[in-house]
């Protein structure tokens, strides 16, 4: 069931599937997508944007990318 303001009826109505007056359709939930993580190569693209005041090496960038990736996966799955 969906509730919306129908411009034809000029009121809030509840419907299932499709509004009988304005033909608005109930949207279907977005399809769940498979998590795709960063490749090592993609993570290394972070190296040039790391602040220069810190001594940064490849292993540090890869570890930093893994931490960010884990947090994003936690939030998005």
N, CA, C and O atoms as a printed pandas DataFrame, in Angstrom:
     atom_number atom_name residue_name chain_id  residue_number  x_coord  y_coord  z_coord
0              1         N          UNK        A               1    0.843   -1.181    0.000
1              2        CA          UNK        A               1    0.000    0.000    0.000
2              3         C          UNK        A               1    0.886    1.242    0.000
3              4         O          UNK        A               1    1.899    1.302    0.698
4              5         N          UNK        A               2    0.492    2.213   -0.782
5              6        CA          UNK        A               2    1.234    3.460   -0.855
6              7         C          UNK        A               2    0.265    4.617   -0.668
7              8         O          UNK        A               2   -0.882    4.577   -1.114
8              9         N          UNK        A               3    0.758    5.642    0.002
9             10        CA          UNK        A               3   -0.030    6.844    0.198
10            11         C          UNK        A               3    0.622    7.977   -0.589
11            12         O          UNK        A               3    1.840    8.151   -0.541
12            13         N          UNK        A               4   -0.191    8.747   -1.314
13            14        CA          UNK        A               4    0.370    9.876   -2.048
14            15         C          UNK        A               4   -0.695   10.941   -2.263
15            16         O          UNK        A               4   -1.890   10.684   -2.110
16            17         N          UNK        A               5   -0.247   12.135   -2.618
17            18        CA          UNK        A               5   -1.185   13.207   -2.938
18            19         C          UNK        A               5   -1.548   13.067   -4.407
19            20         O          UNK        A               5   -0.698   13.220   -5.285
20            21         N          UNK        A               6   -2.802   12.779   -4.664
21            22        CA          UNK        A               6   -3.275   12.597   -6.037
22            23         C          UNK        A               6   -3.697   13.955   -6.597
23            24         O          UNK        A               6   -4.600   14.591   -6.054
24            25         N          UNK        A               7   -3.055   14.403   -7.673
25            26        CA          UNK        A               7   -3.406   15.704   -8.240
26            27         C          UNK        A               7   -4.812   15.743   -8.845
27            28         O          UNK        A               7   -5.417   16.812   -8.924
28            29         N          UNK        A               8   -5.327   14.613   -9.265
29            30        CA          UNK        A               8   -6.670   14.559   -9.846
30            31         C          UNK        A               8   -7.724   14.706   -8.742
31            32         O          UNK        A               8   -8.671   15.482   -8.873
32            33         N          UNK        A               9   -7.544   13.952   -7.659
33            34        CA          UNK        A               9   -8.489   13.983   -6.537
34            35         C          UNK        A               9   -8.235   15.164   -5.597
35            36         O          UNK        A               9   -9.094   15.510   -4.787
36            37         N          UNK        A              10   -7.052   15.783   -5.705
37            38        CA          UNK        A              10   -6.667   16.897   -4.822
38            39         C          UNK        A              10   -6.721   16.494   -3.352
39            40         O          UNK        A              10   -7.132   17.276   -2.494
40            41         N          UNK        A              11   -6.297   15.257   -3.075
41            42        CA          UNK        A              11   -6.259   14.779   -1.700
42            43         C          UNK        A              11   -5.257   13.636   -1.591
43            44         O          UNK        A              11   -4.791   13.085   -2.589
44            45         N          UNK        A              12   -4.948   13.306   -0.356
45            46        CA          UNK        A              12   -4.042   12.187   -0.098
46            47         C          UNK        A              12   -4.864   10.907   -0.116
47            48         O          UNK        A              12   -5.867   10.784    0.588
48            49         N          UNK        A              13   -4.426    9.965   -0.926
49            50        CA          UNK        A              13   -5.129    8.684   -1.012
50            51         C          UNK        A              13   -4.144    7.543   -0.817
51            52         O          UNK        A              13   -2.932    7.711   -0.952
52            53         N          UNK        A              14   -4.686    6.396   -0.501
53            54        CA          UNK        A              14   -3.886    5.181   -0.341
54            55         C          UNK        A              14   -4.303    4.203   -1.431
55            56         O          UNK        A              14   -5.490    4.020   -1.700
56            57         N          UNK        A              15   -3.315    3.584   -2.049
57            58        CA          UNK        A              15   -3.628    2.623   -3.104
58            59         C          UNK        A              15   -2.629    1.493   -3.088
59            60         O          UNK        A              15   -1.577    1.585   -2.455
60            61         N          UNK        A              16   -2.959    0.440   -3.779
61            62        CA          UNK        A              16   -2.040   -0.686   -3.929
62            63         C          UNK        A              16   -1.865   -0.947   -5.413
63            64         O          UNK        A              16   -2.845   -1.147   -6.131
64            65         N          UNK        A              17   -0.650   -0.946   -5.868
65            66        CA          UNK        A              17   -0.346   -1.206   -7.272
66            67         C          UNK        A              17   -0.351    0.050   -8.114
67            68         O          UNK        A              17    0.701    0.503   -8.565
68            69         N          UNK        A              18   -1.549    0.628   -8.336
69            70        CA          UNK        A              18   -1.652    1.815   -9.201
70            71         C          UNK        A              18   -2.838    2.661   -8.746
71            72         O          UNK        A              18   -3.905    2.137   -8.425
72            73         N          UNK        A              19   -2.634    3.978   -8.725
73            74        CA          UNK        A              19   -3.696    4.912   -8.359
74            75         C          UNK        A              19   -4.782    4.876   -9.437
75            76         O          UNK        A              19   -4.479    4.961  -10.627
76            77         N          UNK        A              20   -6.027    4.752   -9.030
77            78        CA          UNK        A              20   -7.142    4.676   -9.978
78            79         C          UNK        A              20   -7.411    6.005  -10.696
79            80         O          UNK        A              20   -8.040    6.013  -11.754
80            81         N          UNK        A              21   -6.950    7.112  -10.140
81            82        CA          UNK        A              21   -7.255    8.411  -10.719
82            83         C          UNK        A              21   -6.130    8.963  -11.589
83            84         O          UNK        A              21   -6.377    9.411  -12.709
84            85         N          UNK        A              22   -4.903    8.935  -11.087
85            86        CA          UNK        A              22   -3.807    9.565  -11.844
86            87         C          UNK        A              22   -2.837    8.553  -12.449
87            88         O          UNK        A              22   -1.880    8.944  -13.117
88            89         N          UNK        A              23   -3.065    7.280  -12.229
89            90        CA          UNK        A              23   -2.236    6.196  -12.774
90            91         C          UNK        A              23   -0.819    6.124  -12.222
91            92         O          UNK        A              23    0.028    5.439  -12.796
92            93         N          UNK        A              24   -0.539    6.823  -11.111
93            94        CA          UNK        A              24    0.784    6.667  -10.496
94            95         C          UNK        A              24    0.922    5.230  -10.039
95            96         O          UNK        A              24   -0.013    4.648   -9.488
96            97         N          UNK        A              25    2.106    4.657  -10.272
97            98        CA          UNK        A              25    2.344    3.265   -9.907
98            99         C          UNK        A              25    3.210    3.186   -8.664
99           100         O          UNK        A              25    4.087    4.018   -8.433
100          101         N          UNK        A              26    2.936    2.161   -7.874
101          102        CA          UNK        A              26    3.727    1.888   -6.686
102          103         C          UNK        A              26    5.103    1.402   -7.136
103          104         O          UNK        A              26    5.207    0.473   -7.937
104          105         N          UNK        A              27    6.140    2.023   -6.626
105          106        CA          UNK        A              27    7.487    1.620   -7.050
106          107         C          UNK        A              27    7.905    0.338   -6.345
107          108         O          UNK        A              27    7.485    0.059   -5.222
108          109         N          UNK        A              28    8.727   -0.421   -7.018
109          110        CA          UNK        A              28    9.264   -1.642   -6.427
110          111         C          UNK        A              28   10.611   -1.311   -5.795
111          112         O          UNK        A              28   11.339   -0.458   -6.302
112          113         N          UNK        A              29   10.946   -1.970   -4.704
113          114        CA          UNK        A              29   12.231   -1.698   -4.061
114          115         C          UNK        A              29   13.398   -2.014   -5.000
115          116         O          UNK        A              29   13.313   -2.909   -5.841
116          117         N          UNK        A              30   14.476   -1.268   -4.838
117          118        CA          UNK        A              30   15.660   -1.476   -5.676
118          119         C          UNK        A              30   16.218   -2.880   -5.460
119          120         O          UNK        A              30   16.202   -3.409   -4.349
120          121         N          UNK        A              31   16.707   -3.467   -6.540
121          122        CA          UNK        A              31   17.276   -4.810   -6.466
122          123         C          UNK        A              31   18.576   -4.760   -5.658
123          124         O          UNK        A              31   19.407   -3.873   -5.853
124          125         N          UNK        A              32   18.734   -5.716   -4.759
125          126        CA          UNK        A              32   19.944   -5.800   -3.947
126          127         C          UNK        A              32   21.121   -6.149   -4.851
127          128         O          UNK        A              32   21.073   -7.113   -5.614
128          129         N          UNK        A              33   22.179   -5.342   -4.748
129          130        CA          UNK        A              33   23.348   -5.581   -5.594
130          131         C          UNK        A              33   24.445   -6.286   -4.808
131          132         O          UNK        A              33   24.533   -6.159   -3.587
132          133         N          UNK        A              34   25.270   -7.022   -5.520
133          134        CA          UNK        A              34   26.395   -7.721   -4.920
134          135         C          UNK        A              34   27.496   -6.715   -4.598
135          136         O          UNK        A              34   27.816   -5.844   -5.407
136          137         N          UNK        A              35   28.070   -6.850   -3.400
137          138        CA          UNK        A              35   29.154   -5.963   -2.993
138          139         C          UNK        A              35   30.373   -6.210   -3.869
139          140         O          UNK        A              35   30.778   -7.354   -4.076
140          141         N          UNK        A              36   30.954   -5.131   -4.380
141          142        CA          UNK        A              36   32.175   -5.213   -5.175
142          143         C          UNK        A              36   33.217   -4.345   -4.487
143          144         O          UNK        A              36   33.040   -3.132   -4.374
144          145         N          UNK        A              37   34.291   -4.953   -4.030
145          146        CA          UNK        A              37   35.320   -4.216   -3.303
146          147         C          UNK        A              37   36.344   -3.582   -4.226
147          148         O          UNK        A              37   36.311   -3.759   -5.444
148          149         N          UNK        A              38   37.250   -2.842   -3.613
149          150        CA          UNK        A              38   38.338   -2.207   -4.359
150          151         C          UNK        A              38   39.391   -3.237   -4.748
151          152         O          UNK        A              38   39.698   -4.149   -3.980
152          153         N          UNK        A              39   39.928   -3.081   -5.926
153          154        CA          UNK        A              39   41.090   -3.881   -6.288
154          155         C          UNK        A              39   42.313   -3.183   -5.718
155          156         O          UNK        A              39   42.246   -2.007   -5.363
156          157         N          UNK        A              40   43.412   -3.885   -5.630
157          158        CA          UNK        A              40   44.644   -3.275   -5.133
158          159         C          UNK        A              40   45.046   -2.115   -6.033
159          160         O          UNK        A              40   45.501   -1.079   -5.546
160          161         N          UNK        A              41   44.884   -2.278   -7.321
161          162        CA          UNK        A              41   45.222   -1.231   -8.274
162          163         C          UNK        A              41   44.378    0.036   -8.040
163          164         O          UNK        A              41   44.894    1.154   -8.073
164          165         N          UNK        A              42   43.086   -0.161   -7.806
165          166        CA          UNK        A              42   42.203    0.983   -7.542
166          167         C          UNK        A              42   42.598    1.672   -6.243
167          168         O          UNK        A              42   42.575    2.900   -6.162
168          169         N          UNK        A              43   42.958    0.897   -5.230
169          170        CA          UNK        A              43   43.363    1.472   -3.954
170          171         C          UNK        A              43   44.648    2.285   -4.101
171          172         O          UNK        A              43   44.820    3.301   -3.426
172          173         N          UNK        A              44   45.540    1.848   -4.971
173          174        CA          UNK        A              44   46.807    2.568   -5.158
174          175         C          UNK        A              44   46.598    3.926   -5.827
175          176         O          UNK        A              44   47.491    4.773   -5.791
176          177         N          UNK        A              45   45.428    4.146   -6.438
177          178        CA          UNK        A              45   45.137    5.463   -6.995
178          179         C          UNK        A              45   44.958    6.513   -5.893
179          180         O          UNK        A              45   44.915    7.711   -6.174
180          181         N          UNK        A              46   44.853    6.057   -4.635
181          182        CA          UNK        A              46   44.764    6.978   -3.504
182          183         C          UNK        A              46   46.118    7.594   -3.171
183          184         O          UNK        A              46   46.183    8.666   -2.570
184          185         N          UNK        A              47   47.180    6.929   -3.554
185          186        CA          UNK        A              47   48.527    7.375   -3.190
186          187         C          UNK        A              47   48.802    8.836   -3.547
187          188         O          UNK        A              47   49.305    9.570   -2.696
188          189         N          UNK        A              48   48.498    9.289   -4.751
189          190        CA          UNK        A              48   48.802   10.689   -5.087
190          191         C          UNK        A              48   47.981   11.720   -4.312
191          192         O          UNK        A              48   48.387   12.879   -4.228
192          193         N          UNK        A              49   46.851   11.333   -3.749
193          194        CA          UNK        A              49   46.037   12.323   -3.044
194          195         C          UNK        A              49   46.243   12.310   -1.532
195          196         O          UNK        A              49   45.605   13.082   -0.817
196          197         N          UNK        A              50   47.122   11.446   -1.042
197          198        CA          UNK        A              50   47.415   11.423    0.390
198          199         C          UNK        A              50   48.191   12.688    0.754
199          200         O          UNK        A              50   49.012   13.164   -0.030
200          201         N          UNK        A              51   47.928   13.238    1.959
201          202        CA          UNK        A              51   48.626   14.463    2.368
202          203         C          UNK        A              51   50.143   14.273    2.376
203          204         O          UNK        A              51   50.651   13.278    2.892
204          205         N          UNK        A              52   50.849   15.228    1.805
205          206        CA          UNK        A              52   52.304   15.112    1.684
206          207         C          UNK        A              52   53.031   15.322    3.000
207          208         O          UNK        A              52   54.210   14.982    3.106
208          209         N          UNK        A              53   52.358   15.879    4.015
209          210        CA          UNK        A              53   53.057   16.097    5.274
210          211         C          UNK        A              53   53.304   14.790    6.032
211          212         O          UNK        A              53   54.059   14.760    7.003
212          213         N          UNK        A              54   52.660   13.711    5.578
213          214        CA          UNK        A              54   52.887   12.406    6.179
214          215         C          UNK        A              54   53.729   11.559    5.246
215          216         O          UNK        A              54   53.611   11.639    4.023
216          217         N          UNK        A              55   54.567   10.761    5.839
217          218        CA          UNK        A              55   55.346    9.835    5.030
218          219         C          UNK        A              55   54.446    8.633    4.740
219          220         O          UNK        A              55   54.095    7.880    5.648
220          221         N          UNK        A              56   54.084    8.461    3.492
221          222        CA          UNK        A              56   53.117    7.449    3.112
222          223         C          UNK        A              56   53.790    6.425    2.202
223          224         O          UNK        A              56   54.511    6.775    1.267
224          225         N          UNK        A              57   53.538    5.155    2.499
225          226        CA          UNK        A              57   54.051    4.118    1.611
226          227         C          UNK        A              57   52.885    3.296    1.070
227          228         O          UNK        A              57   51.740    3.473    1.486
228          229         N          UNK        A              58   53.184    2.420    0.163
229          230        CA          UNK        A              58   52.160    1.636   -0.516
230          231         C          UNK        A              58   51.370    0.788    0.478
231          232         O          UNK        A              58   50.144    0.729    0.388
232          233         N          UNK        A              59   52.028    0.142    1.404
233          234        CA          UNK        A              59   51.342   -0.714    2.372
234          235         C          UNK        A              59   50.365    0.088    3.229
235          236         O          UNK        A              59   49.278   -0.392    3.553
236          237         N          UNK        A              60   50.754    1.308    3.594
237          238        CA          UNK        A              60   49.882    2.161    4.389
238          239         C          UNK        A              60   48.612    2.528    3.601
239          240         O          UNK        A              60   47.511    2.520    4.151
240          241         N          UNK        A              61   48.777    2.843    2.329
241          242        CA          UNK        A              61   47.626    3.184    1.485
242          243         C          UNK        A              61   46.697    1.987    1.337
243          244         O          UNK        A              61   45.477    2.132    1.422
244          245         N          UNK        A              62   47.262    0.814    1.119
245          246        CA          UNK        A              62   46.440   -0.390    0.971
246          247         C          UNK        A              62   45.678   -0.704    2.260
247          248         O          UNK        A              62   44.511   -1.092    2.206
248          249         N          UNK        A              63   46.315   -0.542    3.401
249          250        CA          UNK        A              63   45.655   -0.777    4.681
250          251         C          UNK        A              63   44.546    0.246    4.913
251          252         O          UNK        A              63   43.460   -0.101    5.377
252          253         N          UNK        A              64   44.825    1.502    4.591
253          254        CA          UNK        A              64   43.832    2.566    4.713
254          255         C          UNK        A              64   42.621    2.265    3.826
255          256         O          UNK        A              64   41.482    2.440    4.258
256          257         N          UNK        A              65   42.856    1.819    2.603
257          258        CA          UNK        A              65   41.776    1.481    1.675
258          259         C          UNK        A              65   40.943    0.320    2.214
259          260         O          UNK        A              65   39.721    0.323    2.068
260          261         N          UNK        A              66   41.581   -0.668    2.834
261          262        CA          UNK        A              66   40.852   -1.814    3.391
262          263         C          UNK        A              66   39.938   -1.379    4.537
263          264         O          UNK        A              66   38.820   -1.877    4.667
264          265         N          UNK        A              67   40.412   -0.454    5.362
265          266        CA          UNK        A              67   39.601    0.040    6.480
266          267         C          UNK        A              67   38.380    0.797    5.954
267          268         O          UNK        A              67   37.269    0.603    6.449
268          269         N          UNK        A              68   38.581    1.649    4.963
269          270        CA          UNK        A              68   37.466    2.397    4.370
270          271         C          UNK        A              68   36.490    1.434    3.711
271          272         O          UNK        A              68   35.278    1.566    3.884
272          273         N          UNK        A              69   36.997    0.482    2.967
273          274        CA          UNK        A              69   36.154   -0.494    2.284
274          275         C          UNK        A              69   35.315   -1.287    3.282
275          276         O          UNK        A              69   34.130   -1.517    3.041
276          277         N          UNK        A              70   35.907   -1.708    4.397
277          278        CA          UNK        A              70   35.179   -2.478    5.410
278          279         C          UNK        A              70   34.042   -1.654    6.003
279          280         O          UNK        A              70   32.948   -2.174    6.221
280          281         N          UNK        A              71   34.293   -0.373    6.267
281          282        CA          UNK        A              71   33.257    0.482    6.827
282          283         C          UNK        A              71   32.126    0.697    5.819
283          284         O          UNK        A              71   30.953    0.645    6.189
284          285         N          UNK        A              72   32.462    0.934    4.566
285          286        CA          UNK        A              72   31.432    1.103    3.536
286          287         C          UNK        A              72   30.604   -0.167    3.371
287          288         O          UNK        A              72   29.385   -0.099    3.209
288          289         N          UNK        A              73   31.260   -1.319    3.411
289          290        CA          UNK        A              73   30.534   -2.586    3.283
290          291         C          UNK        A              73   29.577   -2.775    4.456
291          292         O          UNK        A              73   28.447   -3.231    4.278
292          293         N          UNK        A              74   30.036   -2.425    5.648
293          294        CA          UNK        A              74   29.186   -2.512    6.846
294          295         C          UNK        A              74   27.936   -1.627    6.701
295          296         O          UNK        A              74   26.835   -2.027    7.080
296          297         N          UNK        A              75   28.123   -0.441    6.156
297          298        CA          UNK        A              75   27.009    0.491    6.011
298          299         C          UNK        A              75   26.070    0.142    4.866
299          300         O          UNK        A              75   24.899    0.521    4.897
300          301         N          UNK        A              76   26.555   -0.569    3.863
301          302        CA          UNK        A              76   25.774   -0.804    2.651
302          303         C          UNK        A              76   25.271   -2.224    2.466
303          304         O          UNK        A              76   24.638   -2.514    1.451
304          305         N          UNK        A              77   25.524   -3.102    3.393
305          306        CA          UNK        A              77   25.001   -4.465    3.239
306          307         C          UNK        A              77   24.181   -4.854    4.448
307          308         O          UNK        A              77   23.656   -5.966    4.507
